[in-house]
Amino acid sequence: MPGRPRSTQAGSPLTLELAAEARGARLDRTLATLPPGESRASLQRLMRSGRVTIEGRPARPSYTVRGGERIQIDLPSPSPSSIEPEPLPIAILYEDADLLVIDKAAGMSVHPGAGRRGGTLVNALLHHCTDLSGIGGIERPGIVHRLDKDTSGVLVVAKNDVAHRALAGQFKARTVEKTYEALVWGRPRRPSGVVEGPIGRHPSARVRMAVRPDGRAARTFYRVDASYGPISLLEVHPETGRTHQIRVHLSFIGHPVVGDRLYGGRRTPSGADHRLAPAVEAYGGLALHARRLAFTHPRSGERREFEAPRPEEMRCLLDRLKRAAEGAPERDPESR
């Protein structure tokens, strides 16, 4: 461990002692790996404003760690959110005084963004409860990690700053277990494998990410669960958490997620696979589901595991793919 927290109470200065293993590293990089959950950019801003000190002296981001230094971080109190609470339906898998575990619906954005102030999970959460962590900022109260708008499944939300820091630390340490299901085009040559490729912003299409040499390290494991003609069902485990990681990596190896307009997954079967066309065309979403999330509870220390069932649309698509692949006649959807 590069450092150990001495205090993590919300509203109190956080004191850390840097471990010898961090010797030689930049201070901002070292602090960004620790449980407070602050990003490197956020820490740099705090340093510029004098809120980070080393043995009582103002700290610089480029300071070279020796090991053993005592660092104090004065985390500012969060500003009140300007986001309006909305009585939107959310599926709660678990809730206690520290956190919420949500089964996020496909099509719902996690938090407001440019040109979008309502209809998000954050709007719904603010209506459901008022005690959300402020570490994520006024636009993202309680948000520890994200799922893409069109991805469904398990997402954990922090109710207080202590829980937020503990959970963020687990995501950074890669001890959170994430399991996804994805329907992809084609069948990978190997029944299981790993995709490694650094991910960064696409050089020309700024809404997309891409595998590129100057990107951030990313690693994704997959296993083929079943195949239905030109479409396969994969179990996917992202070790890192880069933006659009699963979608980018699967497209990179030639197997984009079904329904993924951004990364080449919007296709229609042809020729011998014409029986699958109605099933694929009837499915308007992204066939990617965050099925399982496992982490250590920030208060009890107990390892907890949560699962979200496949959304109805994805279950129906799988049923139609199976029947088409087996040559069985289509059933009337109204009879289900």
XYZ file of C-alpha atoms in Angstrom:
336
model
C 0.000 0.000 0.000
C 1.416 3.434 -0.926
C -0.272 5.106 2.050
C -2.549 4.627 5.035
C -5.446 6.960 5.945
C -5.499 8.301 9.509
C -8.936 9.930 9.327
C -11.788 9.508 6.897
C -14.607 11.402 8.600
C -16.659 13.533 6.266
C -15.820 17.210 6.630
C -12.518 16.515 8.434
C -9.025 16.887 6.951
C -7.740 13.557 5.703
C -4.243 12.637 6.930
C -2.144 10.034 5.121
C 1.263 8.568 5.744
C 2.989 7.628 2.505
C 4.541 4.162 2.489
C 8.091 3.384 1.381
C 6.759 1.525 -1.685
C 5.723 4.875 -3.195
C 9.288 6.235 -3.154
C 10.238 7.945 -6.424
C 6.680 8.494 -7.672
C 4.959 11.832 -8.245
C 2.760 12.925 -5.365
C -0.367 13.513 -7.462
C -0.093 10.049 -9.042
C 0.450 8.430 -5.647
C -2.482 10.157 -3.950
C -4.798 9.292 -6.859
C -4.348 5.579 -6.045
C -5.460 5.941 -2.426
C -8.891 5.380 -0.839
C -10.017 9.027 -0.713
C -11.247 8.428 -4.261
C -10.109 11.800 -5.634
C -9.033 11.946 -9.262
C -5.564 13.158 -10.177
C -7.039 16.317 -11.740
C -9.062 17.010 -8.592
C -5.966 16.560 -6.416
C -3.997 18.956 -8.605
C -6.717 21.585 -8.157
C -6.642 21.057 -4.389
C -2.864 21.466 -4.400
C -3.026 24.682 -6.412
C -5.488 26.090 -3.873
C -3.236 25.132 -0.945
C -5.499 22.385 0.411
C -2.803 19.667 0.344
C 0.230 19.908 2.628
C 3.348 17.818 3.300
C 4.468 18.000 6.915
C 2.592 21.320 7.136
C 4.042 22.824 3.935
C 2.074 23.356 0.683
C 2.436 20.385 -1.663
C 3.186 20.446 -5.379
C 1.771 17.823 -7.799
C 5.277 17.020 -9.095
C 6.757 16.460 -5.636
C 8.812 13.227 -5.591
C 7.719 10.916 -2.793
C 10.429 9.740 -0.375
C 8.218 7.534 1.779
C 7.096 8.199 5.333
C 5.782 11.737 4.705
C 2.556 12.824 6.393
C 0.119 14.338 3.906
C -2.963 16.311 4.914
C -5.784 16.870 2.435
C -8.442 19.467 3.242
C -11.424 18.248 1.255
C -13.958 21.055 0.698
C -17.573 20.509 1.631
C -19.673 19.748 -1.444
C -21.929 22.471 -2.840
C -25.643 21.720 -2.774
C -26.885 20.062 -5.936
C -28.912 22.095 -8.427
C -30.346 18.926 -9.969
C -34.099 18.536 -9.569
C -35.387 15.352 -7.906
C -37.761 13.386 -10.140
C -40.131 10.535 -9.186
C -38.697 8.169 -11.802
C -38.958 4.402 -11.311
C -35.741 2.699 -10.204
C -35.210 -0.980 -9.354
C -33.460 -1.214 -5.981
C -31.704 -4.530 -5.363
C -30.385 -3.565 -1.901
C -30.283 -0.545 0.402
C -28.843 0.301 3.817
C -27.467 3.376 5.610
C -24.286 3.401 3.497
C -25.204 2.425 -0.028
C -27.781 1.551 -2.643
C -27.466 -1.171 -5.268
C -29.518 -0.400 -8.374
C -30.578 -2.424 -11.394
C -30.218 0.406 -13.913
C -32.563 0.302 -16.862
C -31.201 0.477 -20.401
C -31.781 3.917 -21.897
C -31.326 5.832 -18.625
C -28.259 8.055 -18.278
C -26.503 7.823 -14.923
C -26.077 11.572 -14.385
C -26.882 14.893 -16.115
C -24.575 16.103 -18.849
C -24.369 18.684 -21.600
C -27.887 19.517 -22.728
C -29.481 16.935 -20.410
C -30.683 18.008 -16.962
C -33.447 15.509 -16.286
C -34.520 11.916 -16.649
C -31.286 10.514 -15.208
C -30.573 8.051 -12.437
C -29.265 10.907 -10.269
C -32.605 12.736 -10.622
C -34.379 9.571 -9.499
C -31.968 8.982 -6.606
C -32.408 12.528 -5.274
C -36.153 11.907 -5.125
C -35.660 8.567 -3.387
C -33.185 9.738 -0.723
C -31.452 12.934 0.381
C -28.351 11.410 1.990
C -26.104 10.879 -1.041
C -22.316 11.235 -0.987
C -21.038 14.602 -2.224
C -17.614 13.434 -3.388
C -18.777 12.980 -6.977
C -19.648 16.696 -7.168
C -22.925 18.515 -7.552
C -23.642 16.824 -10.900
C -22.904 13.287 -9.694
C -23.948 12.890 -6.030
C -23.393 9.328 -4.827
C -22.010 8.106 -8.142
C -18.983 5.837 -7.607
C -18.902 4.261 -11.081
C -20.995 4.433 -14.230
C -22.722 2.343 -16.860
C -23.275 3.593 -20.400
C -26.753 4.989 -21.064
C -27.841 1.951 -23.098
C -26.225 -0.631 -20.792
C -28.472 -2.198 -18.151
C -27.567 -3.833 -14.866
C -25.997 -3.578 -11.428
C -24.648 -0.249 -10.175
C -23.665 0.710 -6.597
C -24.332 4.209 -5.194
C -22.754 5.694 -2.046
C -24.920 7.432 0.556
C -22.053 9.054 2.460
C -18.471 10.157 1.861
C -16.902 7.387 3.942
C -18.676 4.714 1.871
C -17.811 6.571 -1.344
C -14.091 6.656 -0.552
C -14.042 2.995 0.457
C -15.862 1.859 -2.687
C -13.804 4.115 -4.965
C -10.667 2.643 -3.408
C -11.852 -0.862 -4.269
C -12.532 0.113 -7.881
C -9.063 1.657 -8.148
C -7.462 -1.404 -6.540
C -9.448 -3.604 -9.001
C -10.902 -5.736 -6.217
C -14.482 -5.161 -7.389
C -15.648 -8.139 -9.466
C -17.697 -7.125 -12.527
C -19.503 -9.625 -14.739
C -21.309 -8.634 -17.932
C -23.292 -10.494 -20.569
C -22.956 -9.430 -24.190
C -24.477 -10.638 -27.439
C -21.900 -10.071 -30.166
C -21.587 -10.581 -33.886
C -19.583 -13.661 -34.868
C -17.935 -16.314 -32.741
C -14.454 -15.725 -31.281
C -11.918 -18.299 -32.483
C -11.104 -19.257 -28.903
C -13.750 -20.270 -26.333
C -12.179 -17.816 -23.890
C -9.515 -15.162 -24.005
C -8.291 -11.736 -22.974
C -8.235 -8.479 -24.902
C -5.476 -6.051 -23.986
C -5.265 -2.684 -25.682
C -4.854 0.866 -24.379
C -7.979 2.986 -24.805
C -8.113 6.696 -25.561
C -10.297 9.231 -27.309
C -10.793 8.559 -31.036
C -8.600 10.990 -33.019
C -11.439 12.274 -35.222
C -14.784 11.023 -33.843
C -14.750 12.632 -30.393
C -17.843 10.794 -29.134
C -16.006 7.496 -29.598
C -13.116 5.798 -27.850
C -10.511 3.662 -29.627
C -7.589 1.324 -29.008
C -4.554 3.541 -29.510
C -0.897 3.477 -28.371
C -1.186 6.604 -26.231
C -4.344 5.435 -24.457
C -4.753 4.162 -20.906
C -4.052 0.495 -20.199
C -7.170 -1.671 -20.475
C -7.777 -5.395 -20.070
C -10.947 -7.431 -20.704
C -11.576 -11.162 -20.221
C -14.318 -13.021 -22.104
C -15.804 -16.507 -22.392
C -18.165 -17.816 -25.060
C -21.325 -19.172 -23.409
C -23.320 -20.043 -26.549
C -23.594 -19.323 -30.268
C -26.682 -18.834 -32.416
C -25.573 -18.736 -36.037
C -23.785 -15.406 -36.567
C -24.363 -14.219 -32.973
C -22.638 -15.378 -29.756
C -23.427 -14.878 -26.077
C -20.325 -13.911 -24.082
C -19.598 -13.597 -20.392
C -17.276 -10.615 -19.995
C -15.080 -9.487 -17.102
C -13.453 -6.039 -17.482
C -10.401 -5.823 -15.225
C -10.064 -2.071 -15.788
C -12.852 0.476 -16.122
C -12.191 2.663 -19.155
C -14.953 4.526 -20.961
C -16.820 2.170 -23.337
C -14.162 -0.482 -22.594
C -16.149 -3.636 -23.341
C -17.684 -2.177 -26.496
C -14.327 -0.912 -27.776
C -12.419 -4.127 -27.033
C -15.033 -6.462 -28.523
C -15.257 -4.324 -31.654
C -11.438 -4.244 -31.804
C -11.296 -8.065 -32.072
C -14.026 -8.090 -34.726
C -17.028 -8.959 -32.537
C -19.011 -5.763 -31.838
C -21.956 -5.848 -29.444
C -25.308 -6.386 -31.150
C -27.147 -3.072 -31.484
C -24.040 -0.938 -30.904
C -24.428 1.876 -33.435
C -21.244 3.577 -32.280
C -18.857 0.621 -32.670
C -20.209 -1.341 -35.626
C -22.794 -3.577 -33.998
C -25.854 -2.347 -35.881
C -26.143 -5.091 -38.506
C -28.777 -7.323 -40.086
C -28.211 -11.044 -40.781
C -28.330 -12.014 -44.438
C -28.178 -15.069 -46.669
C -28.363 -18.318 -44.704
C -29.045 -16.339 -41.518
C -32.182 -14.626 -42.780
C -34.273 -16.334 -40.060
C -32.461 -14.250 -37.441
C -33.200 -10.918 -39.122
C -36.651 -10.339 -37.546
C -35.289 -11.007 -34.060
C -32.369 -8.612 -34.451
C -34.392 -5.897 -36.158
C -37.058 -6.053 -33.434
C -34.411 -5.436 -30.777
C -33.664 -1.736 -30.668
C -31.214 -1.643 -27.768
C -27.609 -2.437 -26.920
C -27.199 -6.126 -26.020
C -24.896 -5.493 -23.054
C -25.948 -6.184 -19.451
C -24.010 -5.741 -16.187
C -25.182 -8.958 -14.552
C -23.136 -9.163 -11.363
C -21.155 -6.915 -9.006
C -19.184 -8.093 -5.968
C -17.390 -5.845 -3.471
C -16.518 -5.502 0.208
C -19.119 -3.610 2.217
C -17.484 -0.379 3.459
C -18.879 -0.672 6.993
C -19.153 -4.391 7.791
C -16.152 -5.604 5.777
C -18.338 -8.423 4.467
C -17.953 -9.506 0.852
C -21.303 -8.851 -0.869
C -22.507 -9.982 -4.270
C -25.478 -8.661 -6.251
C -27.063 -9.826 -9.501
C -29.517 -8.192 -11.870
C -31.724 -10.380 -14.081
C -31.538 -9.949 -17.825
C -33.930 -7.243 -18.983
C -37.083 -8.522 -20.667
C -36.015 -7.251 -24.097
C -32.735 -9.158 -23.940
C -34.495 -12.338 -22.737
C -36.916 -12.107 -25.640
C -34.077 -11.587 -28.121
C -32.202 -14.621 -26.792
C -35.352 -16.745 -26.976
C -35.928 -15.746 -30.600
C -32.274 -16.341 -31.499
C -32.396 -19.829 -29.972
C -35.580 -20.733 -31.812
C -34.278 -19.385 -35.106
C -30.974 -21.236 -34.714
C -32.844 -24.480 -33.932
C -35.192 -24.027 -36.893
C -38.272 -23.813 -34.679
C -41.214 -21.666 -35.894
C -41.614 -18.171 -34.479
C -44.125 -17.779 -31.652
C -46.551 -14.909 -31.445
C -44.933 -12.427 -29.002
C -48.411 -11.790 -27.498
C -48.556 -15.432 -26.395
C -45.538 -15.130 -24.075
